[in-house]
Amino acid sequence: MTPEQTHTWLQIQQRQMLALEKMAVSLERMTAALDRLSPRTAPNYQFPLEQFKSFDWSAIGATVERKDQYGAAIVSWGGQQFTRRSPANKYEPAVWFSRCVGKGDDGNNLYERLVTFKPLSKSEVEPVPEKVSRLMGTQ
């Protein structure tokens, strides 16, 4: 290879390296943007228990994988499967979909919830202040 050819080859190599570095930076930015748009953990949406039987799973981006006489039993969301659970205890009735995500420091399973169906809260709602009500156009 002549010195001129070597020089040309080195210039090409340098341009290729610069292009690869730019692509790496772009990929890092794209990955960060996707992470913000697509959470890595399940959101634990909350809905009234009465909606469970007829719930539109596509509204939260989930697909029913298996059903039984009670409704959805296993759903997929974000590439993961979530199983229906419901406690048999003294607490308020509820149905939720969760999956195990590992073990805690104490050795117990850690879970994340996709969605919880429970009775609406019976707590009192405070009235909206008058100045806020005016701005909302409700007076």
PDB file of C-alpha atoms in Angstrom:
ATOM      1  CA  MET A   1       0.000   0.000   0.000  1.00  0.00           C
ATOM      2  CA  THR A   2       1.373   3.387  -0.971  1.00  0.00           C
ATOM      3  CA  PRO A   3       1.603   6.194   1.594  1.00  0.00           C
ATOM      4  CA  GLU A   4      -1.252   7.960  -0.226  1.00  0.00           C
ATOM      5  CA  GLN A   5      -3.434   4.833  -0.050  1.00  0.00           C
ATOM      6  CA  THR A   6      -2.601   4.408   3.635  1.00  0.00           C
ATOM      7  CA  HIS A   7      -3.560   8.022   4.285  1.00  0.00           C
ATOM      8  CA  THR A   8      -6.874   7.555   2.428  1.00  0.00           C
ATOM      9  CA  TRP A   9      -7.579   4.324   4.313  1.00  0.00           C
ATOM     10  CA  LEU A  10      -6.912   6.014   7.672  1.00  0.00           C
ATOM     11  CA  GLN A  11      -9.275   8.878   6.757  1.00  0.00           C
ATOM     12  CA  ILE A  12     -12.000   6.372   5.898  1.00  0.00           C
ATOM     13  CA  GLN A  13     -11.418   4.569   9.214  1.00  0.00           C
ATOM     14  CA  GLN A  14     -11.620   7.844  11.103  1.00  0.00           C
ATOM     15  CA  ARG A  15     -14.917   8.778   9.401  1.00  0.00           C
ATOM     16  CA  GLN A  16     -16.328   5.342  10.182  1.00  0.00           C
ATOM     17  CA  MET A  17     -15.384   5.721  13.842  1.00  0.00           C
ATOM     18  CA  LEU A  18     -17.016   9.149  14.022  1.00  0.00           C
ATOM     19  CA  ALA A  19     -20.177   7.757  12.415  1.00  0.00           C
ATOM     20  CA  LEU A  20     -20.248   4.847  14.888  1.00  0.00           C
ATOM     21  CA  GLU A  21     -19.801   7.222  17.837  1.00  0.00           C
ATOM     22  CA  LYS A  22     -22.702   9.372  16.591  1.00  0.00           C
ATOM     23  CA  MET A  23     -24.876   6.269  16.211  1.00  0.00           C
ATOM     24  CA  ALA A  24     -24.016   5.161  19.757  1.00  0.00           C
ATOM     25  CA  VAL A  25     -25.010   8.562  21.154  1.00  0.00           C
ATOM     26  CA  SER A  26     -28.272   8.476  19.177  1.00  0.00           C
ATOM     27  CA  LEU A  27     -29.081   4.976  20.426  1.00  0.00           C
ATOM     28  CA  GLU A  28     -28.463   6.029  24.031  1.00  0.00           C
ATOM     29  CA  ARG A  29     -30.842   8.974  23.601  1.00  0.00           C
ATOM     30  CA  MET A  30     -33.480   6.783  21.967  1.00  0.00           C
ATOM     31  CA  THR A  31     -33.220   4.193  24.738  1.00  0.00           C
ATOM     32  CA  ALA A  32     -33.595   6.865  27.408  1.00  0.00           C
ATOM     33  CA  ALA A  33     -36.651   8.287  25.611  1.00  0.00           C
ATOM     34  CA  LEU A  34     -38.247   4.841  25.317  1.00  0.00           C
ATOM     35  CA  ASP A  35     -37.621   4.160  29.001  1.00  0.00           C
ATOM     36  CA  ARG A  36     -39.566   7.322  29.859  1.00  0.00           C
ATOM     37  CA  LEU A  37     -42.447   6.323  27.565  1.00  0.00           C
ATOM     38  CA  SER A  38     -42.575   2.668  28.530  1.00  0.00           C
ATOM     39  CA  PRO A  39     -42.233   2.098  32.244  1.00  0.00           C
ATOM     40  CA  ARG A  40     -40.252  -0.911  33.400  1.00  0.00           C
ATOM     41  CA  THR A  41     -42.564  -1.517  36.340  1.00  0.00           C
ATOM     42  CA  ALA A  42     -46.279  -2.198  36.259  1.00  0.00           C
ATOM     43  CA  PRO A  43     -48.396   0.890  37.027  1.00  0.00           C
ATOM     44  CA  ASN A  44     -50.947  -0.639  39.476  1.00  0.00           C
ATOM     45  CA  TYR A  45     -53.961   1.033  37.896  1.00  0.00           C
ATOM     46  CA  GLN A  46     -56.999   1.334  40.206  1.00  0.00           C
ATOM     47  CA  PHE A  47     -60.579   0.589  39.092  1.00  0.00           C
ATOM     48  CA  PRO A  48     -63.883  -0.124  40.837  1.00  0.00           C
ATOM     49  CA  LEU A  49     -64.440  -3.811  41.579  1.00  0.00           C
ATOM     50  CA  GLU A  50     -67.710  -3.679  39.633  1.00  0.00           C
ATOM     51  CA  GLN A  51     -65.763  -3.100  36.390  1.00  0.00           C
ATOM     52  CA  PHE A  52     -63.727  -6.303  36.661  1.00  0.00           C
ATOM     53  CA  LYS A  53     -66.059  -8.714  34.841  1.00  0.00           C
ATOM     54  CA  SER A  54     -66.519  -6.465  31.765  1.00  0.00           C
ATOM     55  CA  PHE A  55     -63.168  -4.624  31.872  1.00  0.00           C
ATOM     56  CA  ASP A  56     -61.671  -3.510  28.527  1.00  0.00           C
ATOM     57  CA  TRP A  57     -58.101  -4.759  28.906  1.00  0.00           C
ATOM     58  CA  SER A  58     -56.974  -3.019  25.737  1.00  0.00           C
ATOM     59  CA  ALA A  59     -57.614   0.301  27.531  1.00  0.00           C
ATOM     60  CA  ILE A  60     -54.455  -0.329  29.585  1.00  0.00           C
ATOM     61  CA  GLY A  61     -52.533  -2.059  26.805  1.00  0.00           C
ATOM     62  CA  ALA A  62     -53.091  -5.569  28.170  1.00  0.00           C
ATOM     63  CA  THR A  63     -54.266  -8.771  26.479  1.00  0.00           C
ATOM     64  CA  VAL A  64     -56.247 -11.543  28.161  1.00  0.00           C
ATOM     65  CA  GLU A  65     -54.313 -14.805  27.844  1.00  0.00           C
ATOM     66  CA  ARG A  66     -56.642 -17.025  29.862  1.00  0.00           C
ATOM     67  CA  LYS A  67     -60.217 -16.722  31.170  1.00  0.00           C
ATOM     68  CA  ASP A  68     -62.375 -18.698  33.563  1.00  0.00           C
ATOM     69  CA  GLN A  69     -65.892 -18.362  34.990  1.00  0.00           C
ATOM     70  CA  TYR A  70     -64.835 -15.237  36.934  1.00  0.00           C
ATOM     71  CA  GLY A  71     -63.301 -13.384  33.995  1.00  0.00           C
ATOM     72  CA  ALA A  72     -59.675 -12.768  33.069  1.00  0.00           C
ATOM     73  CA  ALA A  73     -57.270 -15.099  34.879  1.00  0.00           C
ATOM     74  CA  ILE A  74     -53.932 -14.274  33.210  1.00  0.00           C
ATOM     75  CA  VAL A  75     -53.168 -11.109  31.231  1.00  0.00           C
ATOM     76  CA  SER A  76     -50.098  -9.941  29.330  1.00  0.00           C
ATOM     77  CA  TRP A  77     -48.753  -6.402  29.542  1.00  0.00           C
ATOM     78  CA  GLY A  78     -45.367  -5.074  28.491  1.00  0.00           C
ATOM     79  CA  GLY A  79     -44.205  -8.553  27.500  1.00  0.00           C
ATOM     80  CA  GLN A  80     -44.951  -9.972  30.973  1.00  0.00           C
ATOM     81  CA  GLN A  81     -47.748 -12.160  32.320  1.00  0.00           C
ATOM     82  CA  PHE A  82     -49.780 -11.127  35.358  1.00  0.00           C
ATOM     83  CA  THR A  83     -51.911 -13.583  37.342  1.00  0.00           C
ATOM     84  CA  ARG A  84     -55.236 -12.816  39.004  1.00  0.00           C
ATOM     85  CA  ARG A  85     -55.206 -12.826  42.785  1.00  0.00           C
ATOM     86  CA  SER A  86     -57.859 -12.193  45.413  1.00  0.00           C
ATOM     87  CA  PRO A  87     -57.483 -12.432  49.186  1.00  0.00           C
ATOM     88  CA  ALA A  88     -59.584 -14.663  51.401  1.00  0.00           C
ATOM     89  CA  ASN A  89     -59.228 -12.585  54.552  1.00  0.00           C
ATOM     90  CA  LYS A  90     -60.885  -9.948  56.729  1.00  0.00           C
ATOM     91  CA  TYR A  91     -59.873  -7.004  54.514  1.00  0.00           C
ATOM     92  CA  GLU A  92     -61.915  -5.286  51.816  1.00  0.00           C
ATOM     93  CA  PRO A  93     -62.695  -7.502  48.823  1.00  0.00           C
ATOM     94  CA  ALA A  94     -60.362  -6.936  45.896  1.00  0.00           C
ATOM     95  CA  VAL A  95     -59.034  -8.529  42.727  1.00  0.00           C
ATOM     96  CA  TRP A  96     -55.610  -7.701  41.344  1.00  0.00           C
ATOM     97  CA  PHE A  97     -53.153  -8.904  38.742  1.00  0.00           C
ATOM     98  CA  SER A  98     -49.547  -9.259  39.826  1.00  0.00           C
ATOM     99  CA  ARG A  99     -46.308 -11.028  39.039  1.00  0.00           C
ATOM    100  CA  CYS A 100     -43.252 -11.989  41.055  1.00  0.00           C
ATOM    101  CA  VAL A 101     -40.237  -9.804  40.258  1.00  0.00           C
ATOM    102  CA  GLY A 102     -37.686 -11.430  42.546  1.00  0.00           C
ATOM    103  CA  LYS A 103     -36.808 -11.906  46.183  1.00  0.00           C
ATOM    104  CA  GLY A 104     -36.457  -9.251  48.868  1.00  0.00           C
ATOM    105  CA  ASP A 105     -33.599  -9.011  51.367  1.00  0.00           C
ATOM    106  CA  ASP A 106     -35.698 -11.098  53.760  1.00  0.00           C
ATOM    107  CA  GLY A 107     -36.061 -13.896  51.199  1.00  0.00           C
ATOM    108  CA  ASN A 108     -39.766 -13.233  50.548  1.00  0.00           C
ATOM    109  CA  ASN A 109     -41.108 -12.833  47.033  1.00  0.00           C
ATOM    110  CA  LEU A 110     -41.485  -9.288  45.704  1.00  0.00           C
ATOM    111  CA  TYR A 111     -44.484  -8.538  43.504  1.00  0.00           C
ATOM    112  CA  GLU A 112     -45.594  -5.764  41.209  1.00  0.00           C
ATOM    113  CA  ARG A 113     -49.232  -5.097  40.379  1.00  0.00           C
ATOM    114  CA  LEU A 114     -50.599  -4.274  36.983  1.00  0.00           C
ATOM    115  CA  VAL A 115     -54.112  -3.406  38.101  1.00  0.00           C
ATOM    116  CA  THR A 116     -56.274  -3.550  41.226  1.00  0.00           C
ATOM    117  CA  PHE A 117     -60.067  -3.735  41.287  1.00  0.00           C
ATOM    118  CA  LYS A 118     -61.552  -2.744  44.643  1.00  0.00           C
ATOM    119  CA  PRO A 119     -64.667  -1.044  46.012  1.00  0.00           C
ATOM    120  CA  LEU A 120     -64.681   2.712  45.653  1.00  0.00           C
ATOM    121  CA  SER A 121     -63.562   4.594  48.720  1.00  0.00           C
ATOM    122  CA  LYS A 122     -66.367   5.747  50.967  1.00  0.00           C
ATOM    123  CA  SER A 123     -64.426   8.733  52.223  1.00  0.00           C
ATOM    124  CA  GLU A 124     -65.942  12.187  52.115  1.00  0.00           C
ATOM    125  CA  VAL A 125     -64.922  14.523  49.321  1.00  0.00           C
ATOM    126  CA  GLU A 126     -64.220  18.119  50.246  1.00  0.00           C
ATOM    127  CA  PRO A 127     -66.028  20.827  48.258  1.00  0.00           C
ATOM    128  CA  VAL A 128     -64.054  22.858  45.727  1.00  0.00           C
ATOM    129  CA  PRO A 129     -63.287  26.387  47.025  1.00  0.00           C
ATOM    130  CA  GLU A 130     -65.411  29.169  45.519  1.00  0.00           C
ATOM    131  CA  LYS A 131     -62.505  30.866  43.674  1.00  0.00           C
ATOM    132  CA  VAL A 132     -61.560  27.567  42.049  1.00  0.00           C
ATOM    133  CA  SER A 133     -65.194  26.827  41.225  1.00  0.00           C
ATOM    134  CA  ARG A 134     -65.472  30.188  39.438  1.00  0.00           C
ATOM    135  CA  LEU A 135     -62.400  29.427  37.329  1.00  0.00           C
ATOM    136  CA  MET A 136     -63.861  26.036  36.454  1.00  0.00           C
ATOM    137  CA  GLY A 137     -67.081  27.720  35.335  1.00  0.00           C
ATOM    138  CA  THR A 138     -69.226  25.680  37.695  1.00  0.00           C
ATOM    139  CA  GLN A 139     -70.897  28.588  39.499  1.00  0.00           C
TER     140      GLN A 139
END
